[in-house]
mmCIF file of N, CA and C in Angstrom:
data_model
loop_
_atom_site.group_PDB
_atom_site.id
_atom_site.type_symbol
_atom_site.label_atom_id
_atom_site.label_comp_id
_atom_site.label_asym_id
_atom_site.label_seq_id
_atom_site.Cartn_x
_atom_site.Cartn_y
_atom_site.Cartn_z
ATOM 1 N N MET A 1093 -27.716 79.268 6.477
ATOM 2 C CA MET A 1093 -26.445 79.728 5.955
ATOM 3 C C MET A 1093 -26.273 79.172 4.539
ATOM 4 N N ILE A 1094 -25.726 79.964 3.681
ATOM 5 C CA ILE A 1094 -25.420 79.528 2.320
ATOM 6 C C ILE A 1094 -23.905 79.550 2.144
ATOM 7 N N THR A 1095 -23.387 78.476 1.556
ATOM 8 C CA THR A 1095 -21.968 78.403 1.236
ATOM 9 C C THR A 1095 -21.808 78.022 -0.229
ATOM 10 N N ILE A 1096 -20.649 78.334 -0.782
ATOM 11 C CA ILE A 1096 -20.337 77.975 -2.162
ATOM 12 C C ILE A 1096 -19.921 76.507 -2.204
ATOM 13 N N ILE A 1097 -20.367 75.794 -3.218
ATOM 14 C CA ILE A 1097 -19.918 74.422 -3.439
ATOM 15 C C ILE A 1097 -18.638 74.519 -4.271
ATOM 16 N N PRO A 1098 -17.477 74.264 -3.659
ATOM 17 C CA PRO A 1098 -16.195 74.530 -4.332
ATOM 18 C C PRO A 1098 -15.901 73.630 -5.529
ATOM 19 N N GLU A 1099 -16.457 72.434 -5.562
ATOM 20 C CA GLU A 1099 -16.157 71.524 -6.672
ATOM 21 C C GLU A 1099 -17.055 71.728 -7.888
ATOM 22 N N ALA A 1100 -17.807 72.811 -7.906
ATOM 23 C CA ALA A 1100 -18.678 73.110 -9.039
ATOM 24 C C ALA A 1100 -17.855 73.456 -10.277
ATOM 25 N N PRO A 1101 -18.375 73.129 -11.451
ATOM 26 C CA PRO A 1101 -17.699 73.537 -12.690
ATOM 27 C C PRO A 1101 -17.553 75.058 -12.748
ATOM 28 N N GLN A 1102 -16.597 75.523 -13.510
ATOM 29 C CA GLN A 1102 -16.276 76.948 -13.601
ATOM 30 C C GLN A 1102 -17.476 77.804 -13.999
ATOM 31 N N ASN A 1103 -18.344 77.295 -14.870
ATOM 32 C CA ASN A 1103 -19.460 78.100 -15.378
ATOM 33 C C ASN A 1103 -20.747 77.933 -14.568
ATOM 34 N N VAL A 1104 -20.654 77.407 -13.346
ATOM 35 C CA VAL A 1104 -21.835 77.170 -12.515
ATOM 36 C C VAL A 1104 -21.683 77.882 -11.171
ATOM 37 N N ALA A 1105 -22.677 78.683 -10.813
ATOM 38 C CA ALA A 1105 -22.755 79.274 -9.480
ATOM 39 C C ALA A 1105 -23.519 78.276 -8.619
ATOM 40 N N ALA A 1106 -22.803 77.549 -7.756
ATOM 41 C CA ALA A 1106 -23.410 76.466 -6.986
ATOM 42 C C ALA A 1106 -23.324 76.753 -5.492
ATOM 43 N N PHE A 1107 -24.455 76.547 -4.809
ATOM 44 C CA PHE A 1107 -24.559 76.897 -3.405
ATOM 45 C C PHE A 1107 -25.200 75.776 -2.600
ATOM 46 N N ASN A 1108 -24.792 75.700 -1.333
ATOM 47 C CA ASN A 1108 -25.364 74.756 -0.382
ATOM 48 C C ASN A 1108 -26.076 75.556 0.701
ATOM 49 N N ALA A 1109 -27.360 75.272 0.928
ATOM 50 C CA ALA A 1109 -28.139 75.952 1.955
ATOM 51 C C ALA A 1109 -28.320 75.019 3.142
ATOM 52 N N THR A 1110 -27.846 75.453 4.314
ATOM 53 C CA THR A 1110 -27.990 74.681 5.544
ATOM 54 C C THR A 1110 -28.494 75.597 6.652
ATOM 55 N N GLY A 1111 -29.150 75.011 7.639
ATOM 56 C CA GLY A 1111 -29.621 75.798 8.776
ATOM 57 C C GLY A 1111 -30.519 76.945 8.345
ATOM 58 N N GLU A 1112 -30.403 78.077 9.049
ATOM 59 C CA GLU A 1112 -31.220 79.250 8.715
ATOM 60 C C GLU A 1112 -30.578 80.022 7.563
ATOM 61 N N VAL A 1113 -31.373 80.357 6.569
ATOM 62 C CA VAL A 1113 -30.906 81.117 5.410
ATOM 63 C C VAL A 1113 -31.517 82.520 5.497
ATOM 64 N N THR A 1114 -30.658 83.537 5.413
ATOM 65 C CA THR A 1114 -31.098 84.919 5.584
ATOM 66 C C THR A 1114 -30.849 85.744 4.321
ATOM 67 N N LYS A 1115 -31.416 86.936 4.317
ATOM 68 C CA LYS A 1115 -31.200 87.830 3.173
ATOM 69 C C LYS A 1115 -29.729 88.211 3.056
ATOM 70 N N GLU A 1116 -29.012 88.259 4.184
ATOM 71 C CA GLU A 1116 -27.588 88.576 4.144
ATOM 72 C C GLU A 1116 -26.796 87.499 3.391
ATOM 73 N N ASP A 1117 -27.253 86.253 3.474
ATOM 74 C CA ASP A 1117 -26.606 85.185 2.706
ATOM 75 C C ASP A 1117 -26.655 85.507 1.214
ATOM 76 N N PHE A 1118 -27.799 85.995 0.768
ATOM 77 C CA PHE A 1118 -27.937 86.357 -0.639
ATOM 78 C C PHE A 1118 -27.135 87.606 -0.967
ATOM 79 N N GLU A 1119 -27.233 88.627 -0.122
ATOM 80 C CA GLU A 1119 -26.542 89.893 -0.391
ATOM 81 C C GLU A 1119 -25.025 89.743 -0.375
ATOM 82 N N ASN A 1120 -24.498 88.973 0.559
ATOM 83 C CA ASN A 1120 -23.048 88.904 0.765
ATOM 84 C C ASN A 1120 -22.359 87.793 -0.021
ATOM 85 N N LEU A 1121 -23.103 86.766 -0.440
ATOM 86 C CA LEU A 1121 -22.461 85.635 -1.102
ATOM 87 C C LEU A 1121 -23.090 85.305 -2.456
ATOM 88 N N VAL A 1122 -24.394 85.112 -2.469
ATOM 89 C CA VAL A 1122 -25.047 84.652 -3.703
ATOM 90 C C VAL A 1122 -25.003 85.718 -4.793
ATOM 91 N N PHE A 1123 -25.452 86.932 -4.496
ATOM 92 C CA PHE A 1123 -25.474 87.982 -5.527
ATOM 93 C C PHE A 1123 -24.103 88.248 -6.136
ATOM 94 N N PRO A 1124 -23.055 88.438 -5.311
ATOM 95 C CA PRO A 1124 -21.737 88.693 -5.921
ATOM 96 C C PRO A 1124 -21.250 87.521 -6.785
ATOM 97 N N ARG A 1125 -21.481 86.304 -6.330
ATOM 98 C CA ARG A 1125 -21.031 85.129 -7.090
ATOM 99 C C ARG A 1125 -21.810 85.011 -8.402
ATOM 100 N N VAL A 1126 -23.107 85.238 -8.354
ATOM 101 C CA VAL A 1126 -23.933 85.193 -9.565
ATOM 102 C C VAL A 1126 -23.487 86.275 -10.541
ATOM 103 N N LYS A 1127 -23.256 87.490 -10.033
ATOM 104 C CA LYS A 1127 -22.804 88.579 -10.912
ATOM 105 C C LYS A 1127 -21.483 88.208 -11.577
ATOM 106 N N GLU A 1128 -20.576 87.630 -10.805
ATOM 107 C CA GLU A 1128 -19.276 87.210 -11.339
ATOM 108 C C GLU A 1128 -19.454 86.210 -12.486
ATOM 109 N N LYS A 1129 -20.340 85.232 -12.304
ATOM 110 C CA LYS A 1129 -20.555 84.206 -13.333
ATOM 111 C C LYS A 1129 -21.241 84.800 -14.567
ATOM 112 N N VAL A 1130 -22.229 85.666 -14.368
ATOM 113 C CA VAL A 1130 -22.927 86.297 -15.501
ATOM 114 C C VAL A 1130 -21.958 87.180 -16.271
ATOM 115 N N ASP A 1131 -21.126 87.944 -15.562
ATOM 116 C CA ASP A 1131 -20.133 88.800 -16.226
ATOM 117 C C ASP A 1131 -19.135 87.961 -17.018
ATOM 118 N N GLN A 1132 -18.747 86.831 -16.467
ATOM 119 C CA GLN A 1132 -17.727 85.997 -17.098
ATOM 120 C C GLN A 1132 -18.281 85.175 -18.268
ATOM 121 N N PHE A 1133 -19.501 84.631 -18.121
ATOM 122 C CA PHE A 1133 -20.030 83.694 -19.116
ATOM 123 C C PHE A 1133 -21.243 84.220 -19.880
ATOM 124 N N ASP A 1134 -21.766 85.391 -19.498
ATOM 125 C CA ASP A 1134 -22.932 86.012 -20.122
ATOM 126 C C ASP A 1134 -24.181 85.139 -20.055
ATOM 127 N N GLU A 1135 -24.225 84.251 -19.070
ATOM 128 C CA GLU A 1135 -25.401 83.440 -18.799
ATOM 129 C C GLU A 1135 -25.278 82.935 -17.365
ATOM 130 N N LEU A 1136 -26.392 82.441 -16.837
ATOM 131 C CA LEU A 1136 -26.383 81.961 -15.463
ATOM 132 C C LEU A 1136 -26.749 80.487 -15.414
ATOM 133 N N ASN A 1137 -25.797 79.679 -14.986
ATOM 134 C CA ASN A 1137 -26.032 78.279 -14.632
ATOM 135 C C ASN A 1137 -25.936 78.238 -13.119
ATOM 136 N N TYR A 1138 -27.020 77.832 -12.473
ATOM 137 C CA TYR A 1138 -27.184 78.004 -11.027
ATOM 138 C C TYR A 1138 -27.609 76.688 -10.407
ATOM 139 N N LEU A 1139 -27.004 76.346 -9.281
ATOM 140 C CA LEU A 1139 -27.396 75.143 -8.558
ATOM 141 C C LEU A 1139 -27.567 75.498 -7.090
ATOM 142 N N LEU A 1140 -28.675 75.032 -6.512
ATOM 143 C CA LEU A 1140 -28.918 75.208 -5.090
ATOM 144 C C LEU A 1140 -29.182 73.843 -4.480
ATOM 145 N N TYR A 1141 -28.299 73.436 -3.566
ATOM 146 C CA TYR A 1141 -28.436 72.186 -2.828
ATOM 147 C C TYR A 1141 -29.134 72.526 -1.519
ATOM 148 N N LEU A 1142 -30.377 72.078 -1.379
ATOM 149 C CA LEU A 1142 -31.159 72.393 -0.190
ATOM 150 C C LEU A 1142 -30.918 71.334 0.874
ATOM 151 N N ASP A 1143 -30.067 71.664 1.835
ATOM 152 C CA ASP A 1143 -29.771 70.765 2.936
ATOM 153 C C ASP A 1143 -30.394 71.327 4.208
ATOM 154 N N THR A 1144 -31.550 71.955 4.038
ATOM 155 C CA THR A 1144 -32.299 72.546 5.150
ATOM 156 C C THR A 1144 -33.773 72.570 4.755
ATOM 157 N N ASP A 1145 -34.623 72.726 5.716
ATOM 158 C CA ASP A 1145 -36.055 72.814 5.467
ATOM 159 C C ASP A 1145 -36.389 74.206 4.942
ATOM 160 N N LEU A 1146 -37.361 74.294 4.081
ATOM 161 C CA LEU A 1146 -37.745 75.600 3.531
ATOM 162 C C LEU A 1146 -38.206 76.574 4.605
ATOM 163 N N ASN A 1147 -38.687 76.060 5.723
ATOM 164 C CA ASN A 1147 -39.090 76.938 6.828
ATOM 165 C C ASN A 1147 -37.909 77.696 7.419
ATOM 166 N N ASN A 1148 -36.689 77.264 7.117
ATOM 167 C CA ASN A 1148 -35.495 77.937 7.629
ATOM 168 C C ASN A 1148 -35.061 79.121 6.769
ATOM 169 N N PHE A 1149 -35.779 79.391 5.687
ATOM 170 C CA PHE A 1149 -35.514 80.581 4.880
ATOM 171 C C PHE A 1149 -36.314 81.729 5.492
ATOM 172 N N THR A 1150 -35.635 82.792 5.911
ATOM 173 C CA THR A 1150 -36.344 83.935 6.465
ATOM 174 C C THR A 1150 -37.116 84.635 5.342
ATOM 175 N N THR A 1151 -38.053 85.476 5.727
ATOM 176 C CA THR A 1151 -38.818 86.228 4.733
ATOM 177 C C THR A 1151 -37.890 87.057 3.859
ATOM 178 N N GLY A 1152 -36.889 87.661 4.456
ATOM 179 C CA GLY A 1152 -35.914 88.449 3.704
ATOM 180 C C GLY A 1152 -35.162 87.605 2.693
ATOM 181 N N ALA A 1153 -34.864 86.365 3.068
ATOM 182 C CA ALA A 1153 -34.160 85.468 2.146
ATOM 183 C C ALA A 1153 -35.046 85.147 0.940
ATOM 184 N N TRP A 1154 -36.327 84.902 1.185
ATOM 185 C CA TRP A 1154 -37.239 84.626 0.057
ATOM 186 C C TRP A 1154 -37.310 85.835 -0.875
ATOM 187 N N TRP A 1155 -37.368 87.031 -0.307
ATOM 188 C CA TRP A 1155 -37.429 88.246 -1.108
ATOM 189 C C TRP A 1155 -36.153 88.398 -1.945
ATOM 190 N N GLN A 1156 -35.002 88.144 -1.332
ATOM 191 C CA GLN A 1156 -33.733 88.258 -2.051
ATOM 192 C C GLN A 1156 -33.644 87.212 -3.160
ATOM 193 N N ASP A 1157 -34.143 86.007 -2.905
ATOM 194 C CA ASP A 1157 -34.143 84.955 -3.917
ATOM 195 C C ASP A 1157 -34.996 85.374 -5.110
ATOM 196 N N ALA A 1158 -36.161 85.948 -4.829
ATOM 197 C CA ALA A 1158 -37.030 86.426 -5.912
ATOM 198 C C ALA A 1158 -36.353 87.553 -6.680
ATOM 199 N N LEU A 1159 -35.688 88.447 -5.969
ATOM 200 C CA LEU A 1159 -34.985 89.554 -6.605
ATOM 201 C C LEU A 1159 -33.868 89.037 -7.512
ATOM 202 N N LEU A 1160 -33.169 88.004 -7.077
ATOM 203 C CA LEU A 1160 -32.129 87.380 -7.893
ATOM 204 C C LEU A 1160 -32.716 86.949 -9.230
ATOM 205 N N GLY A 1161 -33.878 86.315 -9.189
ATOM 206 C CA GLY A 1161 -34.526 85.870 -10.415
ATOM 207 C C GLY A 1161 -34.891 87.016 -11.334
ATOM 208 N N LEU A 1162 -35.411 88.080 -10.772
ATOM 209 C CA LEU A 1162 -35.834 89.210 -11.598
ATOM 210 C C LEU A 1162 -34.646 89.963 -12.181
ATOM 211 N N LYS A 1163 -33.593 90.133 -11.392
ATOM 212 C CA LYS A 1163 -32.420 90.887 -11.854
ATOM 213 C C LYS A 1163 -31.729 90.197 -13.026
ATOM 214 N N ASN A 1164 -31.757 88.879 -13.047
ATOM 215 C CA ASN A 1164 -31.018 88.126 -14.054
ATOM 216 C C ASN A 1164 -31.937 87.352 -14.995
ATOM 217 N N LEU A 1165 -33.171 87.820 -15.128
ATOM 218 C CA LEU A 1165 -34.191 87.089 -15.872
ATOM 219 C C LEU A 1165 -33.729 86.666 -17.259
ATOM 220 N N THR A 1166 -33.082 87.544 -17.989
ATOM 221 C CA THR A 1166 -32.697 87.213 -19.363
ATOM 222 C C THR A 1166 -31.420 86.387 -19.432
ATOM 223 N N LYS A 1167 -30.738 86.211 -18.321
ATOM 224 C CA LYS A 1167 -29.461 85.487 -18.314
ATOM 225 C C LYS A 1167 -29.583 84.034 -17.848
ATOM 226 N N TRP A 1168 -30.763 83.645 -17.311
ATOM 227 C CA TRP A 1168 -30.922 82.275 -16.816
ATOM 228 C C TRP A 1168 -30.697 81.293 -17.959
ATOM 229 N N ASN A 1169 -29.856 80.320 -17.739
ATOM 230 C CA ASN A 1169 -29.620 79.268 -18.712
ATOM 231 C C ASN A 1169 -30.118 77.937 -18.150
ATOM 232 N N ARG A 1170 -29.402 77.420 -17.152
ATOM 233 C CA ARG A 1170 -29.822 76.181 -16.493
ATOM 234 C C ARG A 1170 -29.797 76.377 -14.978
ATOM 235 N N THR A 1171 -30.841 75.872 -14.313
ATOM 236 C CA THR A 1171 -30.929 75.934 -12.859
ATOM 237 C C THR A 1171 -31.311 74.571 -12.325
ATOM 238 N N ALA A 1172 -30.508 74.068 -11.397
ATOM 239 C CA ALA A 1172 -30.797 72.794 -10.742
ATOM 240 C C ALA A 1172 -31.086 73.051 -9.270
ATOM 241 N N ILE A 1173 -32.173 72.470 -8.796
ATOM 242 C CA ILE A 1173 -32.486 72.489 -7.377
ATOM 243 C C ILE A 1173 -32.326 71.050 -6.890
ATOM 244 N N VAL A 1174 -31.423 70.861 -5.943
ATOM 245 C CA VAL A 1174 -31.109 69.525 -5.441
ATOM 246 C C VAL A 1174 -31.733 69.381 -4.057
ATOM 247 N N THR A 1175 -32.699 68.487 -3.956
ATOM 248 C CA THR A 1175 -33.455 68.315 -2.714
ATOM 249 C C THR A 1175 -34.181 66.975 -2.736
ATOM 250 N N ASP A 1176 -34.488 66.480 -1.563
ATOM 251 C CA ASP A 1176 -35.315 65.282 -1.462
ATOM 252 C C ASP A 1176 -36.762 65.642 -1.128
ATOM 253 N N ASN A 1177 -37.077 66.932 -1.096
ATOM 254 C CA ASN A 1177 -38.428 67.404 -0.803
ATOM 255 C C ASN A 1177 -39.273 67.320 -2.073
ATOM 256 N N ASP A 1178 -40.263 66.431 -2.079
ATOM 257 C CA ASP A 1178 -41.110 66.222 -3.264
ATOM 258 C C ASP A 1178 -41.831 67.492 -3.692
ATOM 259 N N GLY A 1179 -42.299 68.282 -2.725
ATOM 260 C CA GLY A 1179 -43.001 69.515 -3.061
ATOM 261 C C GLY A 1179 -42.110 70.503 -3.809
ATOM 262 N N VAL A 1180 -40.874 70.631 -3.367
ATOM 263 C CA VAL A 1180 -39.924 71.533 -4.031
ATOM 264 C C VAL A 1180 -39.576 70.990 -5.414
ATOM 265 N N GLN A 1181 -39.412 69.689 -5.528
ATOM 266 C CA GLN A 1181 -39.125 69.087 -6.832
ATOM 267 C C GLN A 1181 -40.266 69.367 -7.811
ATOM 268 N N ASN A 1182 -41.500 69.175 -7.370
ATOM 269 C CA ASN A 1182 -42.656 69.424 -8.247
ATOM 270 C C ASN A 1182 -42.758 70.897 -8.611
ATOM 271 N N PHE A 1183 -42.566 71.788 -7.636
ATOM 272 C CA PHE A 1183 -42.614 73.223 -7.897
ATOM 273 C C PHE A 1183 -41.548 73.615 -8.920
ATOM 274 N N THR A 1184 -40.345 73.088 -8.769
ATOM 275 C CA THR A 1184 -39.252 73.400 -9.696
ATOM 276 C C THR A 1184 -39.610 72.978 -11.108
ATOM 277 N N ASP A 1185 -40.171 71.795 -11.242
ATOM 278 C CA ASP A 1185 -40.532 71.298 -12.569
ATOM 279 C C ASP A 1185 -41.655 72.131 -13.194
ATOM 280 N N ILE A 1186 -42.623 72.564 -12.393
ATOM 281 C CA ILE A 1186 -43.709 73.414 -12.899
ATOM 282 C C ILE A 1186 -43.173 74.809 -13.222
ATOM 283 N N PHE A 1187 -42.328 75.348 -12.344
ATOM 284 C CA PHE A 1187 -41.756 76.684 -12.494
ATOM 285 C C PHE A 1187 -40.962 76.796 -13.793
ATOM 286 N N SER A 1188 -40.368 75.682 -14.226
ATOM 287 C CA SER A 1188 -39.540 75.697 -15.429
ATOM 288 C C SER A 1188 -40.325 76.124 -16.665
ATOM 289 N N VAL A 1189 -41.615 75.916 -16.656
ATOM 290 C CA VAL A 1189 -42.456 76.312 -17.789
ATOM 291 C C VAL A 1189 -42.612 77.833 -17.846
ATOM 292 N N LEU A 1190 -42.536 78.491 -16.702
ATOM 293 C CA LEU A 1190 -42.796 79.928 -16.618
ATOM 294 C C LEU A 1190 -41.567 80.807 -16.808
ATOM 295 N N MET A 1191 -40.391 80.254 -16.596
ATOM 296 C CA MET A 1191 -39.161 81.047 -16.623
ATOM 297 C C MET A 1191 -38.343 80.761 -17.873
ATOM 298 N N PRO A 1192 -37.564 81.747 -18.313
ATOM 299 C CA PRO A 1192 -36.623 81.466 -19.390
ATOM 300 C C PRO A 1192 -35.541 80.518 -18.880
ATOM 301 N N GLY A 1193 -34.952 79.782 -19.756
ATOM 302 C CA GLY A 1193 -33.923 78.822 -19.363
ATOM 303 C C GLY A 1193 -34.549 77.514 -18.920
ATOM 304 N N GLU A 1194 -33.701 76.606 -18.496
ATOM 305 C CA GLU A 1194 -34.158 75.297 -18.052
ATOM 306 C C GLU A 1194 -34.027 75.192 -16.542
ATOM 307 N N PHE A 1195 -35.051 74.664 -15.908
ATOM 308 C CA PHE A 1195 -35.047 74.405 -14.471
ATOM 309 C C PHE A 1195 -35.309 72.929 -14.274
ATOM 310 N N LYS A 1196 -34.548 72.308 -13.384
ATOM 311 C CA LYS A 1196 -34.694 70.877 -13.175
ATOM 312 C C LYS A 1196 -34.399 70.545 -11.721
ATOM 313 N N SER A 1197 -35.152 69.603 -11.170
ATOM 314 C CA SER A 1197 -34.880 69.154 -9.808
ATOM 315 C C SER A 1197 -34.144 67.822 -9.851
ATOM 316 N N PHE A 1198 -33.317 67.614 -8.839
ATOM 317 C CA PHE A 1198 -32.544 66.384 -8.686
ATOM 318 C C PHE A 1198 -32.618 65.947 -7.234
ATOM 319 N N PRO A 1199 -32.680 64.645 -6.958
ATOM 320 C CA PRO A 1199 -32.578 64.187 -5.579
ATOM 321 C C PRO A 1199 -31.153 64.409 -5.055
ATOM 322 N N LYS A 1200 -31.005 64.521 -3.751
ATOM 323 C CA LYS A 1200 -29.699 64.813 -3.147
ATOM 324 C C LYS A 1200 -28.611 63.831 -3.577
ATOM 325 N N GLU A 1201 -28.977 62.583 -3.747
ATOM 326 C CA GLU A 1201 -27.967 61.586 -4.127
ATOM 327 C C GLU A 1201 -27.392 61.836 -5.519
ATOM 328 N N ASN A 1202 -28.015 62.711 -6.296
ATOM 329 C CA ASN A 1202 -27.569 63.000 -7.662
ATOM 330 C C ASN A 1202 -26.910 64.379 -7.799
ATOM 331 N N LEU A 1203 -26.264 64.858 -6.747
ATOM 332 C CA LEU A 1203 -25.625 66.175 -6.787
ATOM 333 C C LEU A 1203 -24.653 66.292 -7.957
ATOM 334 N N TYR A 1204 -23.804 65.301 -8.148
ATOM 335 C CA TYR A 1204 -22.783 65.428 -9.195
ATOM 336 C C TYR A 1204 -23.403 65.363 -10.590
ATOM 337 N N ASN A 1205 -24.484 64.633 -10.745
ATOM 338 C CA ASN A 1205 -25.216 64.638 -12.006
ATOM 339 C C ASN A 1205 -25.833 66.018 -12.244
ATOM 340 N N ALA A 1206 -26.349 66.639 -11.185
ATOM 341 C CA ALA A 1206 -26.935 67.979 -11.297
ATOM 342 C C ALA A 1206 -25.865 69.004 -11.692
ATOM 343 N N LEU A 1207 -24.679 68.908 -11.086
ATOM 344 C CA LEU A 1207 -23.582 69.811 -11.454
ATOM 345 C C LEU A 1207 -23.195 69.613 -12.915
ATOM 346 N N TYR A 1208 -23.114 68.375 -13.348
ATOM 347 C CA TYR A 1208 -22.769 68.057 -14.738
ATOM 348 C C TYR A 1208 -23.825 68.620 -15.692
ATOM 349 N N TRP A 1209 -25.107 68.453 -15.335
ATOM 350 C CA TRP A 1209 -26.198 68.977 -16.171
ATOM 351 C C TRP A 1209 -26.123 70.501 -16.257
ATOM 352 N N CYS A 1210 -25.864 71.165 -15.127
ATOM 353 C CA CYS A 1210 -25.740 72.632 -15.143
ATOM 354 C C CYS A 1210 -24.612 73.065 -16.072
ATOM 355 N N GLN A 1211 -23.529 72.334 -16.061
ATOM 356 C CA GLN A 1211 -22.363 72.690 -16.881
ATOM 357 C C GLN A 1211 -22.609 72.415 -18.361
ATOM 358 N N ASN A 1212 -23.194 71.269 -18.691
ATOM 359 C CA ASN A 1212 -23.247 70.783 -20.070
ATOM 360 C C ASN A 1212 -24.624 70.732 -20.731
ATOM 361 N N GLY A 1213 -25.685 70.735 -19.928
ATOM 362 C CA GLY A 1213 -27.034 70.643 -20.494
ATOM 363 C C GLY A 1213 -27.509 69.227 -20.719
ATOM 364 N N ASN A 1214 -26.713 68.244 -20.325
ATOM 365 C CA ASN A 1214 -27.179 66.858 -20.393
ATOM 366 C C ASN A 1214 -26.717 66.152 -19.131
ATOM 367 N N GLU A 1215 -27.239 64.963 -18.917
ATOM 368 C CA GLU A 1215 -26.927 64.224 -17.699
ATOM 369 C C GLU A 1215 -25.882 63.151 -17.972
ATOM 370 N N ILE A 1216 -25.282 62.685 -16.917
ATOM 371 C CA ILE A 1216 -24.297 61.601 -17.020
ATOM 372 C C ILE A 1216 -25.041 60.315 -17.343
ATOM 373 N N GLU A 1217 -24.555 59.603 -18.332
ATOM 374 C CA GLU A 1217 -25.175 58.334 -18.699
ATOM 375 C C GLU A 1217 -24.803 57.281 -17.662
ATOM 376 N N ALA A 1218 -25.789 56.538 -17.227
ATOM 377 C CA ALA A 1218 -25.533 55.496 -16.214
ATOM 378 C C ALA A 1218 -25.055 54.213 -16.847
#
């Protein structure tokens, strides 16, 4: 299931993925929210907090996620993937070289830093 993270900054489409994630999650929640943000800000700042195992994403969900990327390819600005999965963190960092915009991974304990980075393009100073 995907839900909106309500405390996200206004210019960030932020989502929490828990349990099983399906293509309907993308069709009914993610796509409309992303379209709303792109229409409003003419760019996409996106955050996905992975609170589930990647095996819980159905094949349809993976296809919808890929479609999201292709539909908004020129609008990507900043994307944060928040997870404690080392493989996903490494993939995100490598993927950032191939896509327009900035992609960055954050550990779960740094959710608010990730939201701040999506909003502003820099991190909170410790």
